[in-house]
Amino acid sequence: AQSVTQLDSHVSVSEGTPVLLRCNYSSSYSPSLFWYVQHPNKGLQLLLKYTSAATLVKGINGFEAEFKKSETSFHLTKPSAHMSDAAEYFCVVRWTDKLIFGTGTRLQVFP
Amino acid sequence: NAGVTQTPKFRVLKTGQSMTLLCAQDMNHEYMYWYRQDPGMGLRLIHYSVGEGTTAKGEVPDGYNVSRLKKQNFLLGLESAAPSQTSVYFCASSNPTGTYNEQFFGPGTRLTVL
């Protein structure tokens, strides 16, 4: 079975500083991994996906994630946070036809 | 395209009442899913369907039933609501193409059971 662990339930940054949201995965084979974002009172939107084509994946709104097999990690980063990045972020692994969600990381951005 | 829509957006029930949540998608997707989201627990899969007329149990199916009579619609039913079913419910749809299975989500239904 597959699983993901999001290491921080809350992350706070100042506007203009880097963002790091950490995710470790457990998978018995090469996984498909995703990051989704959920803005307050909204549905989920796909940020980016890893499907083994390239280890560094670029997503929307300046986010990117690096797949590191040796560390079983898929951390989400952004060089400079914007106020509009404040949201909840979910690391997700695909298992057969289903998605397994992490528990989420709430990102706060202070002016 | 409207994408994935959910009806209703909000609902308050009393314990023991029944209701049906409707999910509709206009992307001709084969797969549809129902999730519930609770604080600190991410999204958990309730039931899913890989095609018209087929359904399967997910991680937390107890207390829910589903039907997929038409490809574009996926209904989630609560026969006898309980306070533990207070949650935000999300529907999603996808097509099983390529090596990944991007799911498109609806805006959610906030259900409170008193």
GROMACS .gro file of C-alpha atoms in nm:
model
  225
    1ALA     CA    1   0.000   0.000   0.000
    2GLN     CA    2   0.104   0.357  -0.057
    3SER     CA    3   0.099   0.643   0.189
    4VAL     CA    4   0.224   0.998   0.231
    5THR     CA    5   0.327   1.186   0.542
    6GLN     CA    6   0.322   1.561   0.556
    7LEU     CA    7   0.572   1.657   0.818
    8ASP     CA    8   0.426   1.995   0.917
    9SER     CA    9   0.061   2.068   0.987
   10HIS     CA   10   0.125   2.447   0.982
   11VAL     CA   11   0.392   2.658   0.814
   12SER     CA   12   0.419   3.035   0.852
   13VAL     CA   13   0.634   3.258   0.630
   14SER     CA   14   0.669   3.625   0.554
   15GLU     CA   15   0.575   3.754   0.212
   16GLY     CA   16   0.874   3.741  -0.020
   17THR     CA   17   1.053   3.462   0.169
   18PRO     CA   18   1.094   3.102   0.049
   19VAL     CA   19   0.833   2.834   0.110
   20LEU     CA   20   0.913   2.472   0.195
   21LEU     CA   21   0.635   2.219   0.253
   22ARG     CA   22   0.765   1.873   0.332
   23CYS     CA   23   0.624   1.539   0.220
   24ASN     CA   24   0.759   1.187   0.253
   25TYR     CA   25   0.605   0.894   0.072
   26SER     CA   26   0.592   0.522   0.116
   27SER     CA   27   0.558   0.314  -0.196
   28SER     CA   28   0.649  -0.035  -0.303
   29TYR     CA   29   0.713   0.079  -0.660
   30SER     CA   30   0.776   0.397  -0.854
   31PRO     CA   31   0.495   0.623  -0.742
   32SER     CA   32   0.286   0.892  -0.907
   33LEU     CA   33   0.287   1.190  -0.672
   34PHE     CA   34   0.087   1.510  -0.670
   35TRP     CA   35   0.049   1.833  -0.481
   36TYR     CA   36  -0.298   1.984  -0.455
   37VAL     CA   37  -0.390   2.324  -0.312
   38GLN     CA   38  -0.714   2.421  -0.142
   39HIS     CA   39  -0.793   2.787  -0.085
   40PRO     CA   40  -1.040   2.870   0.193
   41ASN     CA   41  -1.390   2.740   0.123
   42LYS     CA   42  -1.287   2.619  -0.222
   43GLY     CA   43  -1.233   2.285  -0.392
   44LEU     CA   44  -0.895   2.134  -0.465
   45GLN     CA   45  -0.673   2.239  -0.752
   46LEU     CA   46  -0.381   2.042  -0.892
   47LEU     CA   47  -0.051   2.227  -0.841
   48LEU     CA   48   0.185   1.978  -0.999
   49LYS     CA   49   0.243   1.608  -1.060
   50TYR     CA   50   0.538   1.368  -1.076
   51THR     CA   51   0.512   1.071  -1.310
   52SER     CA   52   0.881   0.968  -1.346
   53ALA     CA   53   0.956   1.183  -1.650
   54ALA     CA   54   1.174   1.432  -1.458
   55THR     CA   55   1.269   1.453  -1.092
   56LEU     CA   56   1.221   1.832  -1.074
   57VAL     CA   57   0.861   1.918  -1.147
   58LYS     CA   58   0.735   2.269  -1.212
   59GLY     CA   59   0.378   2.359  -1.133
   60ILE     CA   60   0.149   2.655  -1.142
   61ASN     CA   61   0.203   2.984  -0.956
   62GLY     CA   62   0.579   2.939  -0.930
   63PHE     CA   63   0.572   2.621  -0.723
   64GLU     CA   64   0.799   2.327  -0.787
   65ALA     CA   65   0.876   1.994  -0.625
   66GLU     CA   66   1.170   1.758  -0.640
   67PHE     CA   67   1.134   1.382  -0.631
   68LYS     CA   68   1.416   1.224  -0.429
   69LYS     CA   69   1.398   0.848  -0.434
   70SER     CA   70   1.688   0.803  -0.191
   71GLU     CA   71   1.507   1.014   0.068
   72THR     CA   72   1.153   0.906  -0.032
   73SER     CA   73   1.062   1.273  -0.038
   74PHE     CA   74   0.861   1.505  -0.259
   75HIS     CA   75   0.893   1.848  -0.098
   76LEU     CA   76   0.711   2.149  -0.239
   77THR     CA   77   0.899   2.477  -0.271
   78LYS     CA   78   0.854   2.832  -0.394
   79PRO     CA   79   1.132   3.093  -0.397
   80SER     CA   80   0.916   3.386  -0.285
   81ALA     CA   81   0.583   3.360  -0.105
   82HIS     CA   82   0.289   3.576  -0.201
   83MET     CA   83  -0.011   3.659   0.014
   84SER     CA   84  -0.233   3.468  -0.230
   85ASP     CA   85  -0.038   3.147  -0.151
   86ALA     CA   86  -0.208   3.122   0.187
   87ALA     CA   87  -0.401   2.795   0.164
   88GLU     CA   88  -0.393   2.430   0.259
   89TYR     CA   89  -0.165   2.203   0.061
   90PHE     CA   90  -0.202   1.829   0.020
   91CYS     CA   91   0.062   1.581  -0.086
   92VAL     CA   92  -0.101   1.289  -0.265
   93VAL     CA   93   0.014   0.951  -0.394
   94ARG     CA   94  -0.168   0.746  -0.653
   95TRP     CA   95  -0.250   0.384  -0.572
   96THR     CA   96  -0.420   0.187  -0.850
   97ASP     CA   97  -0.716   0.407  -0.949
   98LYS     CA   98  -0.730   0.591  -0.620
   99LEU     CA   99  -0.553   0.884  -0.459
  100ILE     CA  100  -0.420   0.869  -0.105
  101PHE     CA  101  -0.406   1.209   0.061
  102GLY     CA  102  -0.175   1.339   0.328
  103THR     CA  103  -0.324   1.521   0.623
  104GLY     CA  104  -0.244   1.862   0.479
  105THR     CA  105  -0.020   2.159   0.559
  106ARG     CA  106  -0.174   2.496   0.623
  107LEU     CA  107   0.044   2.775   0.486
  108GLN     CA  108   0.015   3.120   0.644
  109VAL     CA  109   0.178   3.417   0.475
  110PHE     CA  110   0.240   3.730   0.679
  111PRO     CA  111   0.288   4.075   0.521
  112ASN     CA  112  -1.756   2.363  -1.941
  113ALA     CA  113  -1.883   2.372  -1.584
  114GLY     CA  114  -1.643   2.094  -1.481
  115VAL     CA  115  -1.756   1.918  -1.165
  116THR     CA  116  -2.060   2.057  -0.986
  117GLN     CA  117  -2.213   1.955  -0.654
  118THR     CA  118  -2.563   2.005  -0.519
  119PRO     CA  119  -2.639   2.130  -0.257
  120LYS     CA  120  -2.359   2.354  -0.130
  121PHE     CA  121  -2.478   2.347   0.231
  122ARG     CA  122  -2.717   2.129   0.426
  123VAL     CA  123  -2.820   2.083   0.787
  124LEU     CA  124  -2.981   1.753   0.888
  125LYS     CA  125  -3.117   1.611   1.208
  126THR     CA  126  -2.994   1.273   1.328
  127GLY     CA  127  -3.179   0.996   1.147
  128GLN     CA  128  -3.278   1.201   0.844
  129SER     CA  129  -3.178   1.095   0.496
  130MET     CA  130  -3.044   1.291   0.203
  131THR     CA  131  -2.874   1.257  -0.132
  132LEU     CA  132  -2.581   1.460  -0.260
  133LEU     CA  133  -2.556   1.500  -0.634
  134CYS     CA  134  -2.234   1.525  -0.831
  135ALA     CA  135  -2.235   1.604  -1.202
  136GLN     CA  136  -1.949   1.633  -1.450
  137ASP     CA  137  -1.951   1.744  -1.811
  138MET     CA  138  -1.603   1.623  -1.910
  139ASN     CA  139  -1.714   1.274  -2.017
  140HIS     CA  140  -1.493   1.122  -1.748
  141GLU     CA  141  -1.515   0.752  -1.676
  142TYR     CA  142  -1.418   0.761  -1.309
  143MET     CA  143  -1.594   0.944  -1.029
  144TYR     CA  144  -1.520   0.965  -0.657
  145TRP     CA  145  -1.675   1.079  -0.331
  146TYR     CA  146  -1.449   1.201  -0.047
  147ARG     CA  147  -1.506   1.346   0.293
  148GLN     CA  148  -1.275   1.604   0.448
  149ASP     CA  149  -1.237   1.636   0.822
  150PRO     CA  150  -0.998   1.865   1.011
  151GLY     CA  151  -0.649   1.720   1.039
  152MET     CA  152  -0.735   1.411   0.834
  153GLY     CA  153  -0.701   1.518   0.474
  154LEU     CA  154  -0.948   1.370   0.227
  155ARG     CA  155  -1.069   1.015   0.270
  156LEU     CA  156  -1.231   0.814  -0.007
  157ILE     CA  157  -1.588   0.701   0.064
  158HIS     CA  158  -1.691   0.529  -0.261
  159TYR     CA  159  -1.588   0.547  -0.621
  160SER     CA  160  -1.702   0.436  -0.963
  161VAL     CA  161  -1.498   0.329  -1.265
  162GLY     CA  162  -1.790   0.345  -1.505
  163GLU     CA  163  -2.162   0.375  -1.548
  164GLY     CA  164  -2.344   0.115  -1.341
  165THR     CA  165  -2.040   0.022  -1.129
  166THR     CA  166  -1.943   0.131  -0.778
  167ALA     CA  167  -1.683   0.026  -0.524
  168LYS     CA  168  -1.603   0.093  -0.160
  169GLY     CA  169  -1.328   0.324  -0.055
  170GLU     CA  170  -1.161   0.377   0.279
  171VAL     CA  171  -1.466   0.492   0.481
  172PRO     CA  172  -1.783   0.354   0.315
  173ASP     CA  173  -1.995   0.273   0.622
  174GLY     CA  174  -2.320   0.470   0.647
  175TYR     CA  175  -2.313   0.576   0.281
  176ASN     CA  176  -2.450   0.437  -0.042
  177VAL     CA  177  -2.384   0.548  -0.400
  178SER     CA  178  -2.529   0.505  -0.745
  179ARG     CA  179  -2.398   0.576  -1.095
  180LEU     CA  180  -2.696   0.532  -1.323
  181LYS     CA  181  -2.566   0.784  -1.576
  182LYS     CA  182  -2.204   0.841  -1.672
  183GLN     CA  183  -2.216   1.210  -1.585
  184ASN     CA  184  -2.378   1.173  -1.241
  185PHE     CA  185  -2.264   1.017  -0.915
  186LEU     CA  186  -2.501   1.023  -0.619
  187LEU     CA  187  -2.403   0.986  -0.254
  188GLY     CA  188  -2.678   0.885  -0.012
  189LEU     CA  189  -2.704   0.896   0.362
  190GLU     CA  190  -2.992   0.674   0.474
  191SER     CA  191  -2.986   0.766   0.843
  192ALA     CA  192  -2.758   1.060   0.916
  193ALA     CA  193  -2.539   1.061   1.226
  194PRO     CA  194  -2.342   1.348   1.385
  195SER     CA  195  -2.020   1.165   1.287
  196GLN     CA  196  -2.112   1.234   0.925
  197THR     CA  197  -2.077   1.608   0.975
  198SER     CA  198  -1.809   1.691   0.722
  199VAL     CA  199  -1.729   1.857   0.393
  200TYR     CA  200  -1.794   1.626   0.100
  201PHE     CA  201  -1.605   1.652  -0.226
  202CYS     CA  202  -1.678   1.484  -0.553
  203ALA     CA  203  -1.410   1.431  -0.817
  204SER     CA  204  -1.386   1.285  -1.164
  205SER     CA  205  -1.105   1.163  -1.388
  206ASN     CA  206  -1.013   0.968  -1.697
  207PRO     CA  207  -0.765   0.680  -1.658
  208THR     CA  208  -0.526   0.797  -1.930
  209GLY     CA  209  -0.149   0.775  -1.931
  210THR     CA  210   0.051   0.710  -1.619
  211TYR     CA  211  -0.140   0.936  -1.390
  212ASN     CA  212  -0.499   0.992  -1.303
  213GLU     CA  213  -0.556   1.363  -1.248
  214GLN     CA  214  -0.874   1.416  -1.058
  215PHE     CA  215  -1.086   1.727  -1.098
  216PHE     CA  216  -1.275   1.834  -0.787
  217GLY     CA  217  -1.607   1.997  -0.726
  218PRO     CA  218  -1.648   2.290  -0.485
  219GLY     CA  219  -1.773   2.075  -0.197
  220THR     CA  220  -2.087   2.029   0.012
  221ARG     CA  221  -2.079   2.128   0.377
  222LEU     CA  222  -2.304   1.897   0.575
  223THR     CA  223  -2.394   1.939   0.941
  224VAL     CA  224  -2.582   1.667   1.128
  225LEU     CA  225  -2.736   1.780   1.457
   0.00000   0.00000   0.00000
